[in-house]
mmCIF file of C-alpha atoms and ligand atoms in Angstrom:
data_model
loop_
_atom_site.group_PDB
_atom_site.id
_atom_site.type_symbol
_atom_site.label_atom_id
_atom_site.label_comp_id
_atom_site.label_asym_id
_atom_site.label_seq_id
_atom_site.Cartn_x
_atom_site.Cartn_y
_atom_site.Cartn_z
ATOM 1 C CA UNK A 55 0.000 0.000 0.000
ATOM 2 C CA UNK A 56 1.287 3.479 -0.866
ATOM 3 C CA UNK A 57 1.957 5.501 2.286
ATOM 4 C CA UNK A 58 3.292 8.635 0.721
ATOM 5 C CA UNK A 59 2.392 10.620 -2.381
ATOM 6 C CA UNK A 60 3.753 13.799 -3.978
ATOM 7 C CA UNK A 61 1.513 15.822 -6.289
ATOM 8 C CA UNK A 62 1.640 19.242 -7.841
ATOM 9 C CA UNK A 63 0.312 21.800 -5.411
ATOM 10 C CA UNK A 64 -3.494 21.696 -5.571
ATOM 11 C CA UNK A 65 -5.878 24.649 -5.946
ATOM 12 C CA UNK A 66 -9.237 25.116 -4.270
ATOM 13 C CA UNK A 67 -11.712 26.206 -6.948
ATOM 14 C CA UNK A 68 -14.498 26.964 -4.436
ATOM 15 C CA UNK A 69 -13.791 28.570 -1.075
ATOM 16 C CA UNK A 70 -15.559 30.803 1.471
ATOM 17 C CA UNK A 71 -13.483 32.685 4.040
ATOM 18 C CA UNK A 72 -15.682 35.740 4.893
ATOM 19 C CA UNK A 73 -14.089 38.940 6.204
ATOM 20 C CA UNK A 74 -12.455 40.490 9.269
ATOM 21 C CA UNK A 75 -11.509 38.132 12.109
ATOM 22 C CA UNK A 76 -13.100 35.140 10.346
ATOM 23 C CA UNK A 77 -11.014 35.763 7.209
ATOM 24 C CA UNK A 78 -7.862 36.090 9.322
ATOM 25 C CA UNK A 79 -8.621 32.841 11.158
ATOM 26 C CA UNK A 80 -9.627 30.703 8.195
ATOM 27 C CA UNK A 81 -7.635 31.722 5.108
ATOM 28 C CA UNK A 82 -4.275 30.451 6.518
ATOM 29 C CA UNK A 83 -5.874 26.992 6.803
ATOM 30 C CA UNK A 84 -6.246 26.915 3.025
ATOM 31 C CA UNK A 85 -2.928 28.620 2.290
ATOM 32 C CA UNK A 86 -1.038 25.864 4.158
ATOM 33 C CA UNK A 87 -1.749 23.333 1.383
ATOM 34 C CA UNK A 88 -3.188 25.087 -1.686
ATOM 35 C CA UNK A 89 -1.540 27.301 -4.293
ATOM 36 C CA UNK A 90 -4.620 29.299 -5.276
ATOM 37 C CA UNK A 91 -8.268 29.481 -4.344
ATOM 38 C CA UNK A 92 -11.360 30.959 -5.907
ATOM 39 C CA UNK A 93 -12.801 33.155 -3.168
ATOM 40 C CA UNK A 94 -16.544 33.546 -2.820
ATOM 41 C CA UNK A 95 -16.867 35.857 0.163
ATOM 42 C CA UNK A 96 -20.683 35.718 0.351
ATOM 43 C CA UNK A 97 -20.775 38.902 2.352
ATOM 44 C CA UNK A 98 -23.790 41.130 2.882
ATOM 45 C CA UNK A 99 -23.485 43.378 0.925
ATOM 46 C CA UNK A 100 -21.625 41.206 -1.609
ATOM 47 C CA UNK A 101 -18.308 41.740 -3.404
ATOM 48 C CA UNK A 102 -20.040 42.732 -6.619
ATOM 49 C CA UNK A 103 -17.877 45.273 -8.453
ATOM 50 C CA UNK A 104 -14.257 45.570 -9.515
ATOM 51 C CA UNK A 105 -13.717 48.190 -6.792
ATOM 52 C CA UNK A 106 -15.193 45.841 -4.146
ATOM 53 C CA UNK A 107 -12.922 43.022 -5.333
ATOM 54 C CA UNK A 108 -9.757 45.144 -5.276
ATOM 55 C CA UNK A 109 -10.484 46.082 -1.665
ATOM 56 C CA UNK A 110 -11.409 42.526 -0.675
ATOM 57 C CA UNK A 111 -8.310 41.063 -2.304
ATOM 58 C CA UNK A 112 -6.122 43.437 -0.273
ATOM 59 C CA UNK A 113 -7.822 42.228 2.922
ATOM 60 C CA UNK A 114 -7.319 38.596 1.892
ATOM 61 C CA UNK A 115 -3.624 39.143 1.161
ATOM 62 C CA UNK A 116 -3.236 40.827 4.556
ATOM 63 C CA UNK A 117 -4.726 37.727 6.216
ATOM 64 C CA UNK A 118 -2.010 35.427 4.843
ATOM 65 C CA UNK A 119 0.956 34.272 6.908
ATOM 66 C CA UNK A 120 4.157 36.219 6.171
ATOM 67 C CA UNK A 121 6.031 34.866 3.165
ATOM 68 C CA UNK A 122 3.040 32.894 1.831
ATOM 69 C CA UNK A 123 2.886 32.703 -1.968
ATOM 70 C CA UNK A 124 -0.780 31.701 -1.965
ATOM 71 C CA UNK A 125 -2.826 33.509 -4.646
ATOM 72 C CA UNK A 126 -6.443 34.508 -3.917
ATOM 73 C CA UNK A 127 -8.600 34.608 -7.069
ATOM 74 C CA UNK A 128 -11.575 36.951 -7.018
ATOM 75 C CA UNK A 129 -15.132 36.397 -8.185
ATOM 76 C CA UNK A 130 -17.810 38.891 -9.093
ATOM 77 C CA UNK A 131 -21.111 38.203 -7.288
ATOM 78 C CA UNK A 132 -23.691 38.383 -10.054
ATOM 79 C CA UNK A 133 -26.815 40.472 -9.499
ATOM 80 C CA UNK A 134 -29.699 41.383 -11.765
ATOM 81 C CA UNK A 135 -28.097 44.794 -12.295
ATOM 82 C CA UNK A 136 -24.418 43.797 -12.745
ATOM 83 C CA UNK A 137 -22.747 46.036 -15.326
ATOM 84 C CA UNK A 138 -21.094 44.070 -18.187
ATOM 85 C CA UNK A 139 -18.537 46.881 -18.658
ATOM 86 C CA UNK A 140 -17.406 46.633 -15.036
ATOM 87 C CA UNK A 141 -17.155 42.842 -15.301
ATOM 88 C CA UNK A 142 -15.036 43.137 -18.433
ATOM 89 C CA UNK A 143 -12.833 45.869 -16.929
ATOM 90 C CA UNK A 144 -12.242 43.770 -13.786
ATOM 91 C CA UNK A 145 -11.428 40.698 -15.855
ATOM 92 C CA UNK A 146 -9.039 42.527 -18.172
ATOM 93 C CA UNK A 147 -7.296 44.139 -15.182
ATOM 94 C CA UNK A 148 -6.710 40.697 -13.623
ATOM 95 C CA UNK A 149 -8.960 41.474 -10.667
ATOM 96 C CA UNK A 150 -11.824 39.084 -11.476
ATOM 97 C CA UNK A 151 -11.100 35.504 -12.463
ATOM 98 C CA UNK A 152 -14.771 34.541 -12.812
ATOM 99 C CA UNK A 153 -18.391 35.487 -12.108
ATOM 100 C CA UNK A 154 -20.441 33.607 -9.511
ATOM 101 C CA UNK A 155 -24.153 33.091 -10.040
ATOM 102 C CA UNK A 156 -26.302 32.449 -6.980
ATOM 103 C CA UNK A 157 -30.018 32.066 -7.531
ATOM 104 C CA UNK A 158 -31.483 34.468 -4.951
ATOM 105 C CA UNK A 159 -32.020 32.779 -1.584
ATOM 106 C CA UNK A 160 -30.394 29.464 -2.553
ATOM 107 C CA UNK A 161 -27.841 29.565 0.251
ATOM 108 C CA UNK A 162 -25.888 31.636 2.790
ATOM 109 C CA UNK A 163 -26.062 35.384 1.984
ATOM 110 C CA UNK A 164 -27.514 34.867 -1.475
ATOM 111 C CA UNK A 165 -30.450 37.247 -1.046
ATOM 112 C CA UNK A 166 -28.805 39.716 -3.448
ATOM 113 C CA UNK A 167 -28.375 36.994 -6.102
ATOM 114 C CA UNK A 168 -30.147 36.580 -9.417
ATOM 115 C CA UNK A 169 -33.938 36.873 -9.367
ATOM 116 C CA UNK A 170 -34.585 37.282 -13.095
ATOM 117 C CA UNK A 171 -32.471 35.293 -15.565
ATOM 118 C CA UNK A 172 -33.560 37.544 -18.441
ATOM 119 C CA UNK A 173 -31.660 40.392 -16.805
ATOM 120 C CA UNK A 174 -28.240 38.700 -16.830
ATOM 121 C CA UNK A 175 -28.039 37.822 -20.521
ATOM 122 C CA UNK A 176 -25.977 40.936 -21.272
ATOM 123 C CA UNK A 177 -23.320 39.931 -18.756
ATOM 124 C CA UNK A 178 -23.288 36.316 -19.990
ATOM 125 C CA UNK A 179 -22.901 37.429 -23.620
ATOM 126 C CA UNK A 180 -19.980 39.647 -22.628
ATOM 127 C CA UNK A 181 -18.321 36.849 -20.671
ATOM 128 C CA UNK A 182 -18.708 34.496 -23.620
ATOM 129 C CA UNK A 183 -17.032 37.099 -25.811
ATOM 130 C CA UNK A 184 -14.050 37.736 -23.511
ATOM 131 C CA UNK A 185 -13.517 34.118 -22.387
ATOM 132 C CA UNK A 186 -14.482 34.568 -18.736
ATOM 133 C CA UNK A 187 -15.758 31.612 -16.680
ATOM 134 C CA UNK A 188 -19.227 31.486 -15.103
ATOM 135 C CA UNK A 189 -19.479 29.635 -11.781
ATOM 136 C CA UNK A 190 -22.944 28.439 -10.939
ATOM 137 C CA UNK A 191 -24.682 27.514 -7.723
ATOM 138 C CA UNK A 192 -26.954 25.118 -9.561
ATOM 139 C CA UNK A 193 -30.136 24.924 -7.520
ATOM 140 C CA UNK A 194 -33.646 25.974 -8.450
ATOM 141 C CA UNK A 195 -35.145 27.876 -5.549
ATOM 142 C CA UNK A 196 -38.865 27.412 -5.972
ATOM 143 C CA UNK A 197 -41.085 26.438 -3.060
ATOM 144 C CA UNK A 198 -42.795 23.826 -5.249
ATOM 145 C CA UNK A 199 -39.464 22.057 -5.898
ATOM 146 C CA UNK A 200 -38.353 19.561 -3.252
ATOM 147 C CA UNK A 201 -35.051 20.597 -1.671
ATOM 148 C CA UNK A 202 -33.480 17.270 -2.729
ATOM 149 C CA UNK A 203 -34.470 17.951 -6.363
ATOM 150 C CA UNK A 204 -33.228 21.527 -6.583
ATOM 151 C CA UNK A 205 -30.087 20.587 -8.498
ATOM 152 C CA UNK A 206 -31.845 18.331 -11.024
ATOM 153 C CA UNK A 207 -34.537 20.924 -11.741
ATOM 154 C CA UNK A 208 -31.966 23.703 -12.156
ATOM 155 C CA UNK A 209 -30.055 21.694 -14.768
ATOM 156 C CA UNK A 210 -33.209 21.274 -16.828
ATOM 157 C CA UNK A 211 -34.827 24.623 -16.309
ATOM 158 C CA UNK A 212 -31.803 26.959 -16.241
ATOM 159 C CA UNK A 213 -28.438 25.451 -17.091
ATOM 160 C CA UNK A 214 -29.318 23.517 -20.253
ATOM 161 C CA UNK A 215 -30.950 26.560 -21.919
ATOM 162 C CA UNK A 216 -28.068 28.807 -20.772
ATOM 163 C CA UNK A 217 -25.517 26.486 -22.358
ATOM 164 C CA UNK A 218 -27.516 26.422 -25.585
ATOM 165 C CA UNK A 219 -27.829 30.220 -25.681
ATOM 166 C CA UNK A 220 -24.142 30.790 -24.895
ATOM 167 C CA UNK A 221 -22.259 27.845 -26.417
ATOM 168 C CA UNK A 222 -18.913 29.628 -26.076
ATOM 169 C CA UNK A 223 -19.380 30.331 -22.349
ATOM 170 C CA UNK A 224 -17.310 28.000 -20.148
ATOM 171 C CA UNK A 225 -19.167 27.132 -16.976
ATOM 172 C CA UNK A 226 -18.419 25.428 -13.659
ATOM 173 C CA UNK A 227 -21.345 23.709 -11.962
ATOM 174 C CA UNK A 228 -20.291 24.132 -8.344
ATOM 175 C CA UNK A 229 -20.431 21.566 -5.543
ATOM 176 C CA UNK A 230 -22.054 18.815 -7.594
ATOM 177 C CA UNK A 231 -24.366 16.810 -5.352
ATOM 178 C CA UNK A 232 -26.323 14.227 -7.360
ATOM 179 C CA UNK A 233 -26.015 11.277 -9.717
ATOM 180 C CA UNK A 234 -28.163 13.145 -12.245
ATOM 181 C CA UNK A 235 -25.683 15.996 -11.989
ATOM 182 C CA UNK A 236 -22.734 13.692 -12.679
ATOM 183 C CA UNK A 237 -24.430 12.460 -15.862
ATOM 184 C CA UNK A 238 -25.270 16.010 -16.911
ATOM 185 C CA UNK A 239 -21.687 17.219 -16.492
ATOM 186 C CA UNK A 240 -20.266 14.296 -18.459
ATOM 187 C CA UNK A 241 -22.763 14.939 -21.258
ATOM 188 C CA UNK A 242 -21.900 18.642 -21.416
ATOM 189 C CA UNK A 243 -18.108 18.583 -21.038
ATOM 190 C CA UNK A 244 -15.884 20.315 -21.996
ATOM 191 C CA UNK A 245 -18.090 23.426 -22.004
ATOM 192 C CA UNK A 246 -19.122 22.415 -18.508
ATOM 193 C CA UNK A 247 -16.841 21.347 -15.663
ATOM 194 C CA UNK A 248 -17.724 20.719 -12.043
ATOM 195 C CA UNK A 249 -16.282 20.949 -8.548
ATOM 196 C CA UNK A 250 -16.896 18.189 -6.018
ATOM 197 C CA UNK A 251 -16.604 18.677 -2.247
ATOM 198 C CA UNK A 252 -15.108 16.052 0.070
ATOM 199 C CA UNK A 253 -18.240 15.845 2.194
ATOM 200 C CA UNK A 254 -20.617 15.103 -0.691
ATOM 201 C CA UNK A 255 -18.375 12.077 -1.299
ATOM 202 C CA UNK A 256 -18.268 11.010 2.366
ATOM 203 C CA UNK A 257 -21.754 11.264 3.818
ATOM 204 C CA UNK A 258 -25.356 10.664 2.823
ATOM 205 C CA UNK A 259 -28.643 12.038 4.124
ATOM 206 C CA UNK A 260 -29.072 9.142 6.522
ATOM 207 C CA UNK A 261 -25.814 10.185 8.195
ATOM 208 C CA UNK A 262 -27.221 13.717 8.422
ATOM 209 C CA UNK A 263 -30.745 12.871 9.638
ATOM 210 C CA UNK A 264 -30.894 9.205 10.634
ATOM 211 C CA UNK A 265 -29.432 9.334 14.121
ATOM 212 C CA UNK A 266 -30.199 12.796 15.451
ATOM 213 C CA UNK A 267 -30.100 15.873 13.239
ATOM 214 C CA UNK A 268 -26.483 16.848 12.513
ATOM 215 C CA UNK A 269 -26.185 20.597 11.886
ATOM 216 C CA UNK A 270 -22.523 20.095 11.041
ATOM 217 C CA UNK A 271 -23.530 17.965 8.052
ATOM 218 C CA UNK A 272 -25.954 20.661 6.839
ATOM 219 C CA UNK A 273 -24.937 22.518 3.708
ATOM 220 C CA UNK A 274 -26.299 23.580 0.321
ATOM 221 C CA UNK A 275 -26.733 21.718 -1.956
ATOM 222 C CA UNK A 276 -28.163 19.413 0.691
ATOM 223 C CA UNK A 277 -26.447 16.039 1.217
ATOM 224 C CA UNK A 278 -28.372 13.451 -0.802
ATOM 225 C CA UNK A 279 -28.735 9.658 -1.079
ATOM 226 C CA UNK A 280 -26.173 6.877 -0.908
ATOM 227 C CA UNK A 281 -26.499 6.371 -4.702
ATOM 228 C CA UNK A 282 -25.655 10.037 -5.208
ATOM 229 C CA UNK A 283 -22.670 9.822 -2.875
ATOM 230 C CA UNK A 284 -21.290 6.796 -4.727
ATOM 231 C CA UNK A 285 -21.760 8.437 -8.141
ATOM 232 C CA UNK A 286 -19.890 11.561 -7.014
ATOM 233 C CA UNK A 287 -17.055 9.486 -5.623
ATOM 234 C CA UNK A 288 -16.746 7.533 -8.867
ATOM 235 C CA UNK A 289 -16.773 10.747 -10.883
ATOM 236 C CA UNK A 290 -14.020 12.422 -8.860
ATOM 237 C CA UNK A 291 -11.781 9.377 -8.649
ATOM 238 C CA UNK A 292 -12.158 8.703 -12.396
ATOM 239 C CA UNK A 293 -9.679 11.522 -12.940
ATOM 240 C CA UNK A 294 -11.831 12.714 -15.882
ATOM 241 C CA UNK A 295 -11.035 16.278 -16.915
ATOM 242 C CA UNK A 296 -14.518 17.688 -16.211
ATOM 243 C CA UNK A 297 -14.292 17.027 -12.451
ATOM 244 C CA UNK A 298 -12.030 18.923 -10.091
ATOM 245 C CA UNK A 299 -11.426 20.002 -6.524
ATOM 246 C CA UNK A 300 -13.563 22.655 -4.815
ATOM 247 C CA UNK A 301 -13.895 22.259 -1.069
ATOM 248 C CA UNK A 302 -16.796 24.668 -0.463
ATOM 249 C CA UNK A 303 -15.206 25.096 2.975
ATOM 250 C CA UNK A 304 -17.640 27.543 4.588
ATOM 251 C CA UNK A 305 -17.009 28.757 8.137
ATOM 252 C CA UNK A 306 -19.871 29.918 10.339
ATOM 253 C CA UNK A 307 -20.005 30.864 14.003
ATOM 254 C CA UNK A 308 -21.348 28.223 16.391
ATOM 255 C CA UNK A 309 -24.336 30.460 17.122
ATOM 256 C CA UNK A 310 -25.295 30.610 13.438
ATOM 257 C CA UNK A 311 -24.853 26.858 12.910
ATOM 258 C CA UNK A 312 -26.934 25.959 15.971
ATOM 259 C CA UNK A 313 -29.720 28.534 15.526
ATOM 260 C CA UNK A 314 -33.369 27.572 15.024
ATOM 261 C CA UNK A 315 -32.818 28.336 11.348
ATOM 262 C CA UNK A 316 -29.267 27.050 11.077
ATOM 263 C CA UNK A 317 -26.719 28.309 8.542
ATOM 264 C CA UNK A 318 -25.700 26.056 5.642
ATOM 265 C CA UNK A 319 -21.997 25.392 5.213
ATOM 266 C CA UNK A 320 -19.254 23.088 6.520
ATOM 267 C CA UNK A 321 -15.776 24.200 7.484
ATOM 268 C CA UNK A 322 -13.307 21.700 6.028
ATOM 269 C CA UNK A 323 -10.188 23.754 5.280
ATOM 270 C CA UNK A 324 -8.076 22.358 8.171
ATOM 271 C CA UNK A 325 -8.294 18.862 6.681
ATOM 272 C CA UNK A 326 -9.459 19.394 3.102
ATOM 273 C CA UNK A 327 -6.593 18.014 1.040
ATOM 274 C CA UNK A 328 -6.229 15.225 3.603
ATOM 275 C CA UNK A 329 -9.908 14.254 3.159
ATOM 276 C CA UNK A 330 -9.577 14.102 -0.625
ATOM 277 C CA UNK A 331 -6.403 12.040 -0.329
ATOM 278 C CA UNK A 332 -8.117 9.598 2.016
ATOM 279 C CA UNK A 333 -11.047 9.217 -0.399
ATOM 280 C CA UNK A 334 -8.758 8.462 -3.343
ATOM 281 C CA UNK A 335 -6.546 6.148 -1.236
ATOM 282 C CA UNK A 336 -9.496 4.219 0.231
ATOM 283 C CA UNK A 337 -10.855 3.671 -3.301
ATOM 284 C CA UNK A 338 -7.473 2.568 -4.700
ATOM 285 C CA UNK A 339 -7.336 5.650 -6.968
ATOM 286 C CA UNK A 340 -4.313 7.574 -5.709
ATOM 287 C CA UNK A 341 -2.994 7.581 -9.280
ATOM 288 C CA UNK A 342 -5.881 9.980 -10.153
ATOM 289 C CA UNK A 343 -5.430 12.319 -7.186
ATOM 290 C CA UNK A 344 -3.162 14.799 -8.945
ATOM 291 C CA UNK A 345 -5.467 15.123 -11.974
ATOM 292 C CA UNK A 346 -8.476 15.905 -9.765
ATOM 293 C CA UNK A 347 -6.691 18.170 -7.265
ATOM 294 C CA UNK A 348 -4.080 19.960 -9.337
ATOM 295 C CA UNK A 349 -4.528 19.611 -13.110
ATOM 296 C CA UNK A 350 -8.173 19.459 -14.204
ATOM 297 C CA UNK A 351 -9.183 22.722 -12.507
ATOM 298 C CA UNK A 352 -6.479 24.916 -14.030
ATOM 299 C CA UNK A 353 -7.138 23.330 -17.433
ATOM 300 C CA UNK A 354 -10.838 24.223 -17.271
ATOM 301 C CA UNK A 355 -9.930 27.800 -16.308
ATOM 302 C CA UNK A 356 -7.260 28.024 -19.040
ATOM 303 C CA UNK A 357 -4.526 28.522 -16.422
ATOM 304 C CA UNK A 358 -1.220 26.731 -15.897
ATOM 305 C CA UNK A 359 -0.999 24.253 -13.023
ATOM 306 C CA UNK A 360 1.203 25.126 -10.051
ATOM 307 C CA UNK A 361 4.854 24.168 -10.414
ATOM 308 C CA UNK A 362 5.493 23.542 -6.681
ATOM 309 C CA UNK A 363 4.531 20.200 -5.139
ATOM 310 C CA UNK A 364 3.177 18.930 -1.818
ATOM 311 C CA UNK A 365 3.731 15.562 -0.184
ATOM 312 C CA UNK A 366 1.119 13.689 1.821
ATOM 313 C CA UNK A 367 1.951 10.908 4.248
ATOM 314 C CA UNK A 368 -0.368 8.252 5.655
ATOM 315 C CA UNK A 369 -0.236 8.668 9.438
ATOM 316 C CA UNK A 370 -2.965 9.109 12.017
ATOM 317 C CA UNK A 371 -3.655 12.556 13.487
ATOM 318 C CA UNK A 372 -6.527 14.129 15.366
ATOM 319 C CA UNK A 373 -8.526 16.834 13.596
ATOM 320 C CA UNK A 374 -8.801 19.994 15.757
ATOM 321 C CA UNK A 375 -12.307 20.518 17.105
ATOM 322 C CA UNK A 376 -12.327 24.189 16.316
ATOM 323 C CA UNK A 377 -10.343 27.104 14.998
ATOM 324 C CA UNK A 378 -10.250 30.137 17.298
ATOM 325 C CA UNK A 379 -11.541 33.424 15.905
ATOM 326 C CA UNK A 380 -10.857 36.801 17.510
ATOM 327 C CA UNK A 381 -13.894 38.730 18.607
ATOM 328 C CA UNK A 382 -17.602 37.969 18.879
ATOM 329 C CA UNK A 383 -17.622 34.960 16.541
ATOM 330 C CA UNK A 384 -15.020 33.390 18.839
ATOM 331 C CA UNK A 385 -14.613 29.948 17.179
ATOM 332 C CA UNK A 386 -15.533 27.831 14.182
ATOM 333 C CA UNK A 387 -16.122 24.112 14.580
ATOM 334 C CA UNK A 388 -14.293 21.923 12.070
ATOM 335 C CA UNK A 389 -15.915 19.174 9.991
ATOM 336 C CA UNK A 390 -14.971 15.847 11.682
ATOM 337 C CA UNK A 391 -13.285 17.821 14.485
ATOM 338 C CA UNK A 392 -12.001 15.528 17.241
ATOM 339 C CA UNK A 393 -11.908 12.476 14.949
ATOM 340 C CA UNK A 394 -8.758 10.701 13.866
ATOM 341 C CA UNK A 395 -7.913 10.709 10.186
ATOM 342 C CA UNK A 396 -5.048 9.108 8.381
ATOM 343 C CA UNK A 397 -3.332 11.385 5.852
ATOM 344 C CA UNK A 398 -1.338 14.506 6.574
ATOM 345 C CA UNK A 399 0.538 17.110 4.544
ATOM 346 C CA UNK A 400 4.268 17.107 5.287
ATOM 347 C CA UNK A 401 5.426 20.650 5.912
HETATM 348 C C1 NCD B 213 -21.909 28.336 1.511
HETATM 349 C C2 NCD B 213 -21.579 29.449 2.496
HETATM 350 O O1 NCD B 213 -21.756 29.249 3.705
HETATM 351 O O2 NCD B 213 -21.111 30.508 2.063
HETATM 352 N N1 NCD B 213 -22.797 27.414 2.161
HETATM 353 C C3 NCD B 213 -22.999 26.120 1.821
HETATM 354 O O3 NCD B 213 -23.880 25.496 2.414
HETATM 355 N N2 NCD B 213 -22.280 25.506 0.913
HETATM 356 C C4 NCD B 213 -22.470 28.905 0.266
HETATM 357 C C5 NCD B 213 -22.648 27.906 -0.841
HETATM 358 O O4 NCD B 213 -21.706 27.544 -1.529
HETATM 359 O O5 NCD B 213 -23.786 27.473 -1.036
HETATM 360 ZN ZN1 ZN B 214 -19.923 27.278 -1.603
#
C-alpha cells in the first residue's frame, strides 16, 4: 500500500473565508496546502464590483501568513443589475477571475443573487465574448421544488438553456451533489466542468438525519442519497477532466450553525486536502489524485498548473475541534473535528 504521495500543489476552486476576524482565522488553513483558491466571500453586501474586489483582495492578502505565496482569485457576485462593462474591466485588469451566479435565496447570503435570468443575458454574452468563466450555484429555488431535487430541476430549467444560448461560455457547476448531476456534467463537457466537495463524497442524508439531526452535516446543496454519494465518488476518482477540486469550505459561528434556522456550510479547510487524499486512497485511486486536485481545474480555467509540489503521508492525526476566531464569533467548529484521520501534509 502506498503511504506517501507527492503531487503538484493543488488549488481550491471553491472557497468561502468571509471577512475580518473570520477571514484572518480561516484563510491560513487553506494557504497551508493550496496554491490558489477561488474566493466567494458571500458577504452582505456582496463583493459585486471591480472596486469591491480590489479592496477585498487586499484584505485577503493581509490575512495570509508572512512569506506565503498563496494567490487569492476573485469572483464577481452576479446580481440582476451587474454592469457588463465593469465585469469586463475587472477581468481585463486581472482582478476578477470569474463570475459567480447564486439564484437568490439558494444559500448563505444569497439574497442579493439573481432573481430574473432575463436580466443577466448581457453579462453572460460579454463573458462568452471575452472568455471569462461562469461559476454556478446550480439549484432551483422554488417552493414547489423539493429541496433534494433543486439541483436536477436547475439543470433542466436553467443550465441547459443557458448552455444552448451561450455555447462559447465556459461554466463550472459548483459543488455537484447528485447522480443526475454527474451524468449532466459528463454529457456537457468540456463546455461544462464541475467541482466536487469532500463531504458530498463522504456522507449521505441518513448520516445527516438518521441518528439525530447533525447541523454540522448541513450545507447547500443538501447532502443526498447513498447512490448520489457513490456516483460523485466515482466521478471524482475517475480523474476525468470535467471534475475537479472545490472544497466549499464555509465557516460559520457556532451560534449561526446551531440557531433555530441554522446556517448552511461546513468548514473543512483544516483537513481538506487530507480528506480528498483519504477518499482516493481508500478507493485505490491515488494515481488519479493529482489530476483531480491539481490539473483538471487549471485546465478548465485556461490557467497553468502550479509548479510547486506537496507531499502527503499516511499517518494518524486528530482533527482539531475548532479554529479560534478573535472577537464575537469566537470559534468555528471543524468538519470531523475531534476524529482521527489518516493522511497529513508534510510541511
Ligand atoms: C456556503 C456558504 O456558507 O457561504 N454554504 C454552503 O452550504 N455551501 C455557500 C454555498 O456555496 O452554497
Ligand atoms: Zn460554496
